[in-house]
Amino acid sequence: MVEVSRRRAIEDVASELFRANGYAATSVRDIAHALDIQGPSLYAHVTSKEDVLWAIVDRAAASFEAAADAAAGAAESDRNRADAAARLSFLVRAHVAVMTSDIGAAGVFVHEWRALGRDRQATILARRDAYEERFRAVIEEGVGTGEFVMTDSNLAATAILSMLNGLPGWYRPTGRLSPDRIADHFVDFTLRLLQGANP
Amino acid sequence: MVEVSRRRAIEDVASELFRANGYAATSVRDIAHALDIQGPSLYAHVTSKEDVLWAIVDRAAASFEAAADAAAGAAESDRNRADAAARLSFLVRAHVAVMTSDIGAAGVFVHEWRALGRDRQATILARRDAYEERFRAVIEEGVGTGEFVMTDSNLAATAILSMLNGLPGWYRPTGRLSPDRIADHFVDFTLRLLQGANP
DNA sequence: CCTACCGATCGGTAGG
DNA sequence: CCTACCGATCGGTAGG
């Protein structure tokens, strides 16, 4: 998280504060003081507290979308393993990579969209839905080809996304597991959940 | 959610507001107005906003603990199926039942403990850890007996609990799936995740 | 359970 | 990026 601009430094500090304490419980002065400046000085760089939240959430959404696009591309060019399991594995890995690369922003994206105004909230929920639809689609594809055995693809997608989105609640960069190792396990869990025989 | 007392009605209304908007973003006046009384009138029934949060979180924790105790008892008396899979199935069902019976309180328990003061926060985190340890223990037990095949029991427990704790984010009492049906699927997902062969 | 009110803190502006 | 300051809202109290 190298800060290339003052504006970006503000967003990085705010991400972590918003993730740890919530948007409403974080004051503009909290953000400023974490940067060793006075509260009002922040307004030399941003126009409002909500604009900071929006910048964080919008960028996080864009990261997830770009990573999913790249994952789809990687799966397609991998000719020997372009099945649903491979495609879903790339998606899971991409999600874990984005989350762990900026756990503050990811946590804010997952939990703090409620604090956005009506229009921005609707926008971000639509983007989140479209993103999650990628998971649903590849699961249904796998069910269609018989790769996966699952009577409720929608619920399976929700369960997998809940597992992934729980990351900001426990992941720490200095923790026991590296992002890659976490991704390995989550891919394993995901495929087990979908490939196991139904009782 | 039949209200047996004014105090309980306050907690029920507050649960839903805290779950939907967060503790910090919910004012005492918001809670009062949802009950058609004036803000200060609330203090005839409660001593502080944080006391309301604590009452909700403490009761939710007690519900999870009691349900897990009952689940352990039920598993033990079920002689033909006292294996780890059966014990874990009871735990998962109990968790889903508690969550869906009061999704407001459950959501607050899962997400709003950060707003508690230092001591209460430490208390509730210790109880949450002890509760989650029940899941970890039965998973490790199943790995020990060979029922489950899992190289990282801790991460598996975290993944399963994340799946379960995602419920307040999407469950609606009027939704497509009944609590029992959700529990059926989550038990299925949990056992698949743990019983599938490792690659 | 109400009205009237309190000090503290909030997001944000003015002017430099 | 600072100091001085603003109106609004916060949790909560007094007194009935």
Tab-separated table of C-alpha atoms (C1' of nucleotides) in Angstrom:
chain	number	residue	atom	x	y	z
A	1	MET	CA	0.000	0.000	0.000
A	2	VAL	CA	2.539	2.586	-1.134
A	3	GLU	CA	0.934	6.008	-1.210
A	4	VAL	CA	1.391	7.748	-4.505
A	5	SER	CA	-0.558	10.837	-3.519
A	6	ARG	CA	-1.905	12.576	-0.461
A	7	ARG	CA	-5.391	11.810	-1.651
A	8	ARG	CA	-4.586	8.116	-1.860
A	9	ALA	CA	-2.990	8.164	1.583
A	10	ILE	CA	-6.224	9.584	2.958
A	11	GLU	CA	-8.230	6.799	1.346
A	12	ASP	CA	-5.877	4.125	2.647
A	13	VAL	CA	-6.034	5.422	6.202
A	14	ALA	CA	-9.802	5.846	5.966
A	15	SER	CA	-10.217	2.310	4.580
A	16	GLU	CA	-8.591	0.767	7.598
A	17	LEU	CA	-10.490	2.975	10.059
A	18	PHE	CA	-13.811	2.340	8.312
A	19	ARG	CA	-13.151	-1.404	8.236
A	20	ALA	CA	-12.099	-1.560	11.885
A	21	ASN	CA	-14.677	0.792	13.415
A	22	GLY	CA	-17.284	1.406	10.747
A	23	TYR	CA	-17.947	4.519	8.649
A	24	ALA	CA	-20.404	6.165	11.051
A	25	ALA	CA	-18.146	5.598	14.061
A	26	THR	CA	-15.141	7.113	12.282
A	27	SER	CA	-14.939	10.914	12.352
A	28	VAL	CA	-13.227	13.144	9.838
A	29	ARG	CA	-10.927	14.157	12.670
A	30	ASP	CA	-10.017	10.498	13.288
A	31	ILE	CA	-8.855	10.201	9.688
A	32	ALA	CA	-6.974	13.489	9.798
A	33	HIS	CA	-5.227	12.701	13.077
A	34	ALA	CA	-4.064	9.342	11.730
A	35	LEU	CA	-2.284	11.416	9.073
A	36	ASP	CA	-0.967	13.910	11.642
A	37	ILE	CA	-2.962	16.831	10.319
A	38	GLN	CA	-5.924	18.786	11.690
A	39	GLY	CA	-9.478	17.771	10.865
A	40	PRO	CA	-10.409	20.670	8.607
A	41	SER	CA	-7.150	20.272	6.665
A	42	LEU	CA	-8.581	17.144	5.142
A	43	TYR	CA	-10.938	19.298	3.100
A	44	ALA	CA	-8.024	20.635	1.109
A	45	HIS	CA	-7.955	17.162	-0.478
A	46	VAL	CA	-11.507	15.814	-0.351
A	47	THR	CA	-14.936	17.360	-0.737
A	48	SER	CA	-16.800	15.277	1.830
A	49	LYS	CA	-16.543	12.272	4.107
A	50	GLU	CA	-18.924	10.349	1.902
A	51	ASP	CA	-16.771	11.083	-1.144
A	52	VAL	CA	-13.906	9.301	0.585
A	53	LEU	CA	-16.139	6.306	1.237
A	54	TRP	CA	-17.311	6.326	-2.345
A	55	ALA	CA	-13.767	6.498	-3.688
A	56	ILE	CA	-12.810	3.472	-1.604
A	57	VAL	CA	-15.894	1.460	-2.516
A	58	ASP	CA	-15.762	2.387	-6.203
A	59	ARG	CA	-12.106	1.447	-6.507
A	60	ALA	CA	-12.637	-1.823	-4.643
A	61	ALA	CA	-15.535	-2.692	-6.950
A	62	ALA	CA	-13.359	-1.915	-9.968
A	63	SER	CA	-10.595	-4.161	-8.589
A	64	PHE	CA	-12.959	-7.082	-8.156
A	65	GLU	CA	-14.371	-6.559	-11.634
A	66	ALA	CA	-10.953	-6.292	-13.265
A	67	ALA	CA	-9.682	-9.363	-11.428
A	68	ALA	CA	-12.724	-11.371	-12.479
A	69	ASP	CA	-12.228	-10.270	-16.085
A	70	ALA	CA	-8.605	-11.352	-15.926
A	71	ALA	CA	-9.638	-14.648	-14.323
A	72	ALA	CA	-12.120	-15.289	-17.120
A	73	GLY	CA	-9.423	-14.527	-19.667
A	74	ALA	CA	-6.920	-16.804	-17.964
A	75	ALA	CA	-9.430	-19.632	-17.791
A	76	GLU	CA	-10.279	-19.263	-21.453
A	77	SER	CA	-6.660	-19.347	-22.625
A	78	ASP	CA	-5.970	-22.401	-20.494
A	79	ARG	CA	-7.187	-24.821	-23.151
A	80	ASN	CA	-6.715	-28.025	-21.254
A	81	ARG	CA	-8.787	-26.880	-18.272
A	82	ALA	CA	-11.522	-24.573	-19.457
A	83	ASP	CA	-14.171	-26.510	-17.554
A	84	ALA	CA	-16.426	-24.944	-14.946
A	85	ALA	CA	-14.236	-26.100	-12.059
A	86	ALA	CA	-11.201	-24.381	-13.575
A	87	ARG	CA	-13.157	-21.216	-14.319
A	88	LEU	CA	-14.567	-21.084	-10.802
A	89	SER	CA	-11.132	-21.756	-9.312
A	90	PHE	CA	-9.747	-18.728	-11.125
A	91	LEU	CA	-12.643	-16.623	-9.839
A	92	VAL	CA	-12.073	-17.724	-6.247
A	93	ARG	CA	-8.344	-17.071	-6.509
A	94	ALA	CA	-8.974	-13.633	-7.984
A	95	HIS	CA	-11.390	-12.773	-5.180
A	96	VAL	CA	-8.951	-13.836	-2.471
A	97	ALA	CA	-6.116	-11.952	-4.158
A	98	VAL	CA	-8.067	-8.695	-4.346
A	99	MET	CA	-9.277	-9.014	-0.767
A	100	THR	CA	-5.904	-9.790	0.758
A	101	SER	CA	-4.097	-7.126	-1.254
A	102	ASP	CA	-6.195	-4.440	0.469
A	103	ILE	CA	-8.200	-5.913	3.288
A	104	GLY	CA	-9.322	-2.478	4.475
A	105	ALA	CA	-10.921	-1.513	1.178
A	106	ALA	CA	-12.350	-5.007	0.745
A	107	GLY	CA	-13.951	-4.918	4.169
A	108	VAL	CA	-15.425	-1.506	3.470
A	109	PHE	CA	-16.749	-2.700	0.102
A	110	VAL	CA	-18.422	-5.698	1.741
A	111	HIS	CA	-19.899	-3.984	4.803
A	112	GLU	CA	-20.026	-0.202	4.542
A	113	TRP	CA	-22.026	0.368	1.359
A	114	ARG	CA	-25.044	1.025	3.618
A	115	ALA	CA	-23.550	4.396	4.514
A	116	LEU	CA	-23.630	5.588	0.907
A	117	GLY	CA	-26.396	7.854	-0.349
A	118	ARG	CA	-29.359	6.359	-2.166
A	119	ASP	CA	-28.041	6.569	-5.743
A	120	ARG	CA	-24.517	5.439	-4.996
A	121	GLN	CA	-25.863	2.625	-2.873
A	122	ALA	CA	-28.058	1.438	-5.743
A	123	THR	CA	-25.113	1.678	-8.125
A	124	ILE	CA	-22.788	-0.346	-5.945
A	125	LEU	CA	-25.421	-3.002	-5.194
A	126	ALA	CA	-26.035	-3.419	-8.914
A	127	ARG	CA	-22.311	-3.877	-9.517
A	128	ARG	CA	-22.049	-6.317	-6.628
A	129	ASP	CA	-24.978	-8.295	-7.999
A	130	ALA	CA	-23.379	-8.426	-11.461
A	131	TYR	CA	-20.114	-9.572	-9.915
A	132	GLU	CA	-21.783	-12.291	-7.857
A	133	GLU	CA	-23.711	-13.379	-10.937
A	134	ARG	CA	-20.385	-14.522	-12.430
A	135	PHE	CA	-20.097	-17.052	-9.623
A	136	ARG	CA	-23.700	-18.181	-10.035
A	137	ALA	CA	-23.324	-18.535	-13.792
A	138	VAL	CA	-20.246	-20.737	-13.685
A	139	ILE	CA	-21.797	-22.897	-10.969
A	140	GLU	CA	-24.922	-23.392	-13.041
A	141	GLU	CA	-22.758	-24.153	-16.044
A	142	GLY	CA	-20.980	-26.851	-14.083
A	143	VAL	CA	-24.266	-28.278	-12.894
A	144	GLY	CA	-25.449	-28.335	-16.503
A	145	THR	CA	-22.435	-30.303	-17.709
A	146	GLY	CA	-22.584	-32.648	-14.727
A	147	GLU	CA	-19.279	-31.426	-13.326
A	148	PHE	CA	-21.036	-30.196	-10.214
A	149	VAL	CA	-23.802	-31.902	-8.283
A	150	MET	CA	-25.920	-29.240	-6.636
A	151	THR	CA	-29.669	-28.859	-6.215
A	152	ASP	CA	-29.541	-25.162	-5.299
A	153	SER	CA	-26.930	-23.283	-7.308
A	154	ASN	CA	-28.045	-19.928	-5.983
A	155	LEU	CA	-27.610	-20.931	-2.366
A	156	ALA	CA	-24.292	-22.590	-3.147
A	157	ALA	CA	-23.057	-19.346	-4.709
A	158	THR	CA	-24.252	-17.383	-1.696
A	159	ALA	CA	-22.515	-19.808	0.663
A	160	ILE	CA	-19.231	-19.620	-1.266
A	161	LEU	CA	-19.347	-15.833	-1.454
A	162	SER	CA	-20.092	-15.642	2.281
A	163	MET	CA	-17.050	-17.805	2.943
A	164	LEU	CA	-14.907	-15.534	0.765
A	165	ASN	CA	-16.352	-12.299	2.125
A	166	GLY	CA	-15.677	-13.406	5.690
A	167	LEU	CA	-11.986	-12.734	5.009
A	168	PRO	CA	-11.923	-9.136	6.315
A	169	GLY	CA	-13.197	-10.505	9.632
A	170	TRP	CA	-10.120	-12.602	10.309
A	171	TYR	CA	-7.353	-12.130	7.715
A	172	ARG	CA	-4.223	-10.370	8.887
A	173	PRO	CA	-1.214	-9.849	6.562
A	174	THR	CA	1.089	-11.177	9.277
A	175	GLY	CA	-1.067	-14.235	9.952
A	176	ARG	CA	-0.323	-17.938	9.680
A	177	LEU	CA	-1.515	-18.361	6.097
A	178	SER	CA	-0.309	-16.515	3.018
A	179	PRO	CA	-2.886	-15.224	0.542
A	180	ASP	CA	-1.891	-17.977	-1.907
A	181	ARG	CA	-2.307	-20.683	0.696
A	182	ILE	CA	-5.702	-19.302	1.701
A	183	ALA	CA	-6.695	-19.287	-1.956
A	184	ASP	CA	-5.547	-22.913	-2.315
A	185	HIS	CA	-7.779	-23.961	0.571
A	186	PHE	CA	-10.747	-21.881	-0.527
A	187	VAL	CA	-10.572	-23.362	-4.014
A	188	ASP	CA	-10.461	-26.796	-2.416
A	189	PHE	CA	-13.436	-26.009	-0.164
A	190	THR	CA	-15.389	-24.575	-3.083
A	191	LEU	CA	-14.870	-27.579	-5.334
A	192	ARG	CA	-15.613	-30.045	-2.542
A	193	LEU	CA	-18.834	-28.208	-1.796
A	194	LEU	CA	-19.900	-28.457	-5.435
A	195	GLN	CA	-18.498	-31.834	-6.452
A	196	GLY	CA	-19.514	-33.941	-3.436
A	197	ALA	CA	-22.352	-36.398	-3.972
A	198	ASN	CA	-25.780	-35.305	-2.805
A	199	PRO	CA	-27.211	-37.423	0.025
B	1	MET	CA	-41.076	-11.739	17.988
B	2	VAL	CA	-44.017	-11.131	20.346
B	3	GLU	CA	-43.172	-8.349	22.758
B	4	VAL	CA	-43.714	-9.334	26.359
B	5	SER	CA	-42.510	-6.032	27.768
B	6	ARG	CA	-41.801	-2.500	26.721
B	7	ARG	CA	-38.149	-3.111	27.385
B	8	ARG	CA	-38.144	-6.111	25.092
B	9	ALA	CA	-39.987	-4.166	22.402
B	10	ILE	CA	-37.218	-1.564	22.538
B	11	GLU	CA	-34.559	-4.228	22.099
B	12	ASP	CA	-36.408	-5.810	19.184
B	13	VAL	CA	-36.795	-2.516	17.366
B	14	ALA	CA	-33.204	-1.579	18.123
B	15	SER	CA	-31.945	-4.970	16.886
B	16	GLU	CA	-33.435	-4.464	13.491
B	17	LEU	CA	-32.242	-0.850	13.214
B	18	PHE	CA	-28.735	-1.756	14.368
B	19	ARG	CA	-28.609	-4.680	11.937
B	20	ALA	CA	-29.885	-2.634	9.005
B	21	ASN	CA	-27.983	0.611	9.591
B	22	GLY	CA	-25.354	-0.135	12.198
B	23	TYR	CA	-25.189	0.906	15.860
B	24	ALA	CA	-23.340	4.189	15.323
B	25	ALA	CA	-25.648	5.271	12.497
B	26	THR	CA	-28.764	4.587	14.579
B	27	SER	CA	-29.741	7.358	16.983
B	28	VAL	CA	-31.679	6.985	20.218
B	29	ARG	CA	-34.361	9.081	18.548
B	30	ASP	CA	-34.534	6.625	15.633
B	31	ILE	CA	-35.322	3.828	18.068
B	32	ALA	CA	-37.860	5.918	19.977
B	33	HIS	CA	-39.643	7.119	16.853
B	34	ALA	CA	-39.981	3.522	15.604
B	35	LEU	CA	-41.944	2.941	18.820
B	36	ASP	CA	-43.943	6.164	18.390
B	37	ILE	CA	-42.492	7.840	21.438
B	38	GLN	CA	-40.131	10.771	21.908
B	39	GLY	CA	-36.381	10.264	22.145
B	40	PRO	CA	-35.912	11.095	25.824
B	41	SER	CA	-38.861	8.865	26.782
B	42	LEU	CA	-36.676	5.875	25.990
B	43	TYR	CA	-34.670	6.618	29.113
B	44	ALA	CA	-37.653	5.695	31.279
B	45	HIS	CA	-36.848	2.116	30.189
B	46	VAL	CA	-33.130	1.946	29.492
B	47	THR	CA	-30.077	3.525	31.081
B	48	SER	CA	-28.032	4.071	27.937
B	49	LYS	CA	-27.826	3.310	24.237
B	50	GLU	CA	-24.925	0.963	24.829
B	51	ASP	CA	-26.930	-0.934	27.441
B	52	VAL	CA	-29.496	-1.710	24.753
B	53	LEU	CA	-26.738	-2.994	22.473
B	54	TRP	CA	-25.315	-5.077	25.283
B	55	ALA	CA	-28.718	-6.576	26.131
B	56	ILE	CA	-29.167	-7.611	22.505
B	57	VAL	CA	-25.670	-9.036	22.125
B	58	ASP	CA	-25.704	-10.797	25.508
B	59	ARG	CA	-29.038	-12.440	24.832
B	60	ALA	CA	-27.991	-13.491	21.328
B	61	ALA	CA	-24.816	-15.031	22.722
B	62	ALA	CA	-26.842	-16.894	25.332
B	63	SER	CA	-29.180	-18.194	22.614
B	64	PHE	CA	-26.303	-19.549	20.566
B	65	GLU	CA	-24.749	-21.151	23.646
B	66	ALA	CA	-28.005	-22.731	24.780
B	67	ALA	CA	-28.755	-24.028	21.289
B	68	ALA	CA	-25.281	-25.539	21.005
B	69	ASP	CA	-25.708	-27.205	24.410
B	70	ALA	CA	-29.033	-28.639	23.298
B	71	ALA	CA	-27.462	-29.780	20.029
B	72	ALA	CA	-24.687	-31.556	21.907
B	73	GLY	CA	-27.267	-33.251	24.113
B	74	ALA	CA	-29.362	-34.302	21.150
B	75	ALA	CA	-26.331	-35.724	19.368
B	76	GLU	CA	-25.293	-37.682	22.445
B	77	SER	CA	-28.700	-39.257	22.986
B	78	ASP	CA	-28.898	-40.229	19.326
B	79	ARG	CA	-26.966	-43.472	19.807
B	80	ASN	CA	-26.928	-44.632	16.250
B	81	ARG	CA	-25.426	-41.402	14.938
B	82	ALA	CA	-23.138	-39.927	17.557
B	83	ASP	CA	-20.291	-39.565	15.074
B	84	ALA	CA	-18.632	-36.253	14.313
B	85	ALA	CA	-20.755	-35.683	11.201
B	86	ALA	CA	-23.958	-36.037	13.235
B	87	ARG	CA	-22.658	-33.816	16.009
B	88	LEU	CA	-21.588	-31.142	13.557
B	89	SER	CA	-24.921	-31.383	11.720
B	90	PHE	CA	-26.749	-30.645	14.960
B	91	LEU	CA	-24.467	-27.671	15.588
B	92	VAL	CA	-25.074	-26.251	12.122
B	93	ARG	CA	-28.837	-26.716	12.448
B	94	ALA	CA	-28.823	-25.044	15.858
B	95	HIS	CA	-26.875	-22.091	14.497
B	96	VAL	CA	-29.234	-21.607	11.565
B	97	ALA	CA	-32.266	-21.919	13.852
B	98	VAL	CA	-31.026	-19.255	16.263
B	99	MET	CA	-30.062	-16.916	13.446
B	100	THR	CA	-33.297	-17.191	11.526
B	101	SER	CA	-35.469	-16.913	14.650
B	102	ASP	CA	-34.117	-13.396	15.255
B	103	ILE	CA	-32.069	-12.227	12.328
B	104	GLY	CA	-31.793	-8.712	13.766
B	105	ALA	CA	-30.190	-9.828	17.015
B	106	ALA	CA	-28.027	-12.361	15.176
B	107	GLY	CA	-26.754	-9.731	12.774
B	108	VAL	CA	-25.974	-7.386	15.643
B	109	PHE	CA	-24.175	-10.174	17.501
B	110	VAL	CA	-22.050	-10.936	14.465
B	111	HIS	CA	-21.202	-7.389	13.380
B	112	GLU	CA	-21.854	-4.761	16.053
B	113	TRP	CA	-19.760	-6.004	18.989
B	114	ARG	CA	-17.151	-3.422	17.947
B	115	ALA	CA	-19.386	-0.694	19.356
B	116	LEU	CA	-19.272	-2.158	22.857
B	117	GLY	CA	-16.945	-0.749	25.493
B	118	ARG	CA	-13.609	-2.400	26.158
B	119	ASP	CA	-14.653	-4.855	28.862
B	120	ARG	CA	-17.913	-5.943	27.283
B	121	GLN	CA	-16.154	-6.318	23.945
B	122	ALA	CA	-13.552	-8.599	25.522
B	123	THR	CA	-16.294	-10.602	27.236
B	124	ILE	CA	-18.303	-11.134	24.089
B	125	LEU	CA	-15.247	-12.030	22.010
B	126	ALA	CA	-14.262	-14.647	24.585
B	127	ARG	CA	-17.745	-16.148	24.435
B	128	ARG	CA	-17.713	-16.088	20.651
B	129	ASP	CA	-14.327	-17.819	20.626
B	130	ALA	CA	-15.598	-20.496	23.027
B	131	TYR	CA	-18.656	-21.011	20.843
B	132	GLU	CA	-16.625	-21.304	17.664
B	133	GLU	CA	-14.274	-23.694	19.415
B	134	ARG	CA	-17.157	-26.196	19.531
B	135	PHE	CA	-17.116	-26.281	15.744
B	136	ARG	CA	-13.351	-26.598	15.596
B	137	ALA	CA	-13.337	-29.407	18.169
B	138	VAL	CA	-15.889	-31.567	16.402
B	139	ILE	CA	-14.152	-31.034	13.073
B	140	GLU	CA	-10.837	-32.104	14.557
B	141	GLU	CA	-12.539	-35.074	16.152
B	142	GLY	CA	-13.876	-36.141	12.764
B	143	VAL	CA	-10.463	-35.704	11.193
B	144	GLY	CA	-9.005	-37.858	13.972
B	145	THR	CA	-11.430	-40.699	13.342
B	146	GLY	CA	-11.026	-40.440	9.591
B	147	GLU	CA	-14.619	-39.316	9.064
B	148	PHE	CA	-13.412	-36.028	7.669
B	149	VAL	CA	-10.516	-35.416	5.322
B	150	MET	CA	-9.132	-31.974	5.991
B	151	THR	CA	-5.601	-30.634	6.211
B	152	ASP	CA	-6.551	-27.376	7.929
B	153	SER	CA	-9.352	-27.853	10.464
B	154	ASN	CA	-9.072	-24.306	11.745
B	155	LEU	CA	-9.563	-22.775	8.330
B	156	ALA	CA	-12.403	-25.182	7.581
B	157	ALA	CA	-14.151	-24.104	10.791
B	158	THR	CA	-13.637	-20.457	9.874
B	159	ALA	CA	-15.013	-21.057	6.386
B	160	ILE	CA	-18.103	-22.870	7.691
B	161	LEU	CA	-18.763	-20.195	10.320
B	162	SER	CA	-18.367	-17.479	7.685
B	163	MET	CA	-20.931	-19.256	5.537
B	164	LEU	CA	-23.329	-19.465	8.485
B	165	ASN	CA	-22.705	-15.925	9.682
B	166	GLY	CA	-23.411	-14.557	6.231
B	167	LEU	CA	-27.095	-15.271	6.873
B	168	PRO	CA	-28.003	-11.817	8.235
B	169	GLY	CA	-26.753	-10.388	4.964
B	170	TRP	CA	-29.359	-12.117	2.824
B	171	TYR	CA	-31.926	-14.044	4.874
B	172	ARG	CA	-35.467	-12.663	4.884
B	173	PRO	CA	-38.303	-14.427	6.741
B	174	THR	CA	-40.485	-14.114	3.648
B	175	GLY	CA	-37.803	-15.460	1.330
B	176	ARG	CA	-37.742	-18.470	-0.961
B	177	LEU	CA	-36.206	-20.880	1.560
B	178	SER	CA	-37.528	-21.773	4.996
B	179	PRO	CA	-35.076	-21.925	7.916
B	180	ASP	CA	-35.280	-25.732	7.880
B	181	ARG	CA	-34.521	-25.902	4.189
B	182	ILE	CA	-31.578	-23.550	4.599
B	183	ALA	CA	-30.326	-25.713	7.451
B	184	ASP	CA	-30.651	-28.814	5.266
B	185	HIS	CA	-28.492	-27.234	2.579
B	186	PHE	CA	-25.934	-25.818	4.990
B	187	VAL	CA	-25.526	-29.214	6.640
B	188	ASP	CA	-25.037	-30.673	3.188
B	189	PHE	CA	-22.492	-28.017	2.235
B	190	THR	CA	-20.647	-28.466	5.525
B	191	LEU	CA	-20.351	-32.232	5.219
B	192	ARG	CA	-19.336	-32.041	1.565
B	193	LEU	CA	-16.654	-29.545	2.462
B	194	LEU	CA	-15.260	-31.878	5.116
B	195	GLN	CA	-15.832	-35.287	3.562
B	196	GLY	CA	-14.691	-34.645	0.008
B	197	ALA	CA	-11.386	-36.179	-0.976
B	198	ASN	CA	-8.379	-33.878	-0.967
B	199	PRO	CA	-6.795	-33.357	-4.383
C	1	DC	C1'	-43.984	9.262	28.844
C	2	DC	C1'	-43.575	14.458	27.839
C	3	DT	C1'	-41.171	19.225	27.042
C	4	DA	C1'	-37.255	21.881	27.653
C	5	DC	C1'	-32.711	21.805	27.674
C	6	DC	C1'	-27.464	20.600	28.254
C	7	DG	C1'	-22.511	19.877	26.827
C	8	DA	C1'	-20.049	17.398	23.414
C	9	DT	C1'	-19.109	16.228	18.990
C	10	DC	C1'	-20.235	15.957	14.302
C	11	DG	C1'	-19.268	17.358	9.114
C	12	DG	C1'	-18.006	21.205	6.986
C	13	DT	C1'	-16.740	26.506	5.796
C	14	DA	C1'	-14.154	31.061	5.964
C	15	DG	C1'	-10.160	33.170	5.510
C	16	DG	C1'	-5.660	33.022	5.498
D	1	DC	C1'	-2.397	22.958	5.757
D	2	DC	C1'	-3.782	26.053	9.853
D	3	DT	C1'	-7.083	28.498	13.398
D	4	DA	C1'	-11.510	30.021	14.344
D	5	DC	C1'	-15.904	29.023	13.903
D	6	DC	C1'	-20.816	27.425	12.266
D	7	DG	C1'	-25.379	24.937	12.506
D	8	DA	C1'	-26.992	20.384	13.273
D	9	DT	C1'	-27.303	16.437	15.779
D	10	DC	C1'	-25.778	13.433	19.232
D	11	DG	C1'	-26.615	10.850	23.986
D	12	DG	C1'	-28.501	12.018	27.985
D	13	DT	C1'	-30.756	14.870	32.238
D	14	DA	C1'	-34.227	17.746	34.854
D	15	DG	C1'	-38.519	18.161	36.244
D	16	DG	C1'	-42.869	17.111	35.832
